[in-house]
């Protein structure tokens, strides 16, 4: 993807969305052929591998466009799976999900919201690449920042040892896209001849950007489960220069043309995107196989664990002594030992 996309996949906290711990003693209610056990599908990884591989037969721009579409669809499809599991199957657990684990409803909510936010990152990158209206880009960035804020607030009741690192990541992404929103909102204000407000908006973008950089360093130093993403290499590539150049332009124009006073209050971002908002793709599990009959299901009882049979130590076989033959020489061989 181009540098302006600022996208990476699954920077995850514990499981990268593809290694959910479903073997932690959690069980569903007893099944029937009409309502099968589908929790094993949590191990399905929604993240695409096509980010690393192109299609040689296509021109480069078409390859990138196809990758972006595949990434966007995979993220919204993943959001639909998490939504479906949370609403339909997790409430049927016999034993409640452990706090902070993948089946915790708060964690599942965060997974879903983060998928939607990262899908919108693809949309923002596309809008910037095609130079769409600054108002639309600002609105999309504002909505994306709100998604990350919502995901962060969902985790605020979890234990810090299992959520601090994840929350740092969500917070830096929130401030990063707030910087985007204020930057493009400043461009919109400038085109509306509101140069003073434009300068204030861009100054706020600088503050959000600086805060995101600080959170990025804090994120790298925070210990927690899961692998560590590299936002400093993938996020902070073009936005800082864009904010700086746009602010300098506004200040220059204000000094030559507008002579507006810079307000003390930051302009309110009352933005609502009409296009490009990501929504989870509706998901349902496949139909039950004909082989799943009531007779088959009666042989399973998930409420009972397998009886642990103590392994009996094997008795060592008694080794019988062997009688050695008499090796005394029978004849005189004539050999002499000197």
Coordinates of C-alpha atoms in Angstrom, one line a residue, residues 3-8 121 124 128 141-142 144-145 148 169-184 205 207-213 215-216 231-232 234-240 243:
X3 CA 2.7 5.4 2.4
X4 CA -0.4 7.6 2.7
X5 CA -2.5 4.6 3.7
X6 CA -0.8 4.2 7.1
X7 CA -2.3 0.7 7.5
X8 CA -1.1 -2.4 9.2
X121 CA -8.6 3.6 7.7
X124 CA -9.5 7.4 4.5
X128 CA -6.7 11.0 0.4
X141 CA -11.1 10.8 10.3
X142 CA -13.3 12.2 13.1
X144 CA -12.6 6.8 13.0
X145 CA -11.1 8.6 16.0
X148 CA -10.9 4.1 18.7
X169 CA -2.4 1.4 21.0
X170 CA -6.1 2.5 20.8
X171 CA -5.3 5.9 22.3
X172 CA -2.5 6.7 20.0
X173 CA -4.7 5.8 17.0
X174 CA -7.4 8.0 18.4
X175 CA -5.1 11.0 18.7
X176 CA -3.6 10.3 15.3
X177 CA -6.9 10.4 13.5
X178 CA -8.0 13.4 15.6
X179 CA -4.9 15.2 14.2
X180 CA -6.1 14.2 10.7
X181 CA -9.6 15.5 11.4
X182 CA -8.3 18.9 12.7
X183 CA -5.8 19.2 9.8
X184 CA -8.4 18.7 7.1
X205 CA -3.9 19.1 15.0
X207 CA -1.1 19.0 19.6
X208 CA -2.9 15.8 18.8
X209 CA -0.1 14.7 16.6
X210 CA 2.5 15.3 19.3
X211 CA 0.3 13.4 21.8
X212 CA 0.1 10.5 19.4
X213 CA 3.9 10.5 19.1
X215 CA 1.8 7.5 23.2
X216 CA 3.7 5.7 20.5
X231 CA 3.3 2.6 14.5
X232 CA 6.3 4.9 14.4
X234 CA 3.9 2.9 9.6
X235 CA 1.8 5.9 10.8
X236 CA 4.1 8.9 11.2
X237 CA 5.3 9.3 7.6
X238 CA 3.3 12.1 6.0
X239 CA 0.8 13.6 8.4
X240 CA 3.4 15.6 10.4
X243 CA 0.1 19.7 9.3

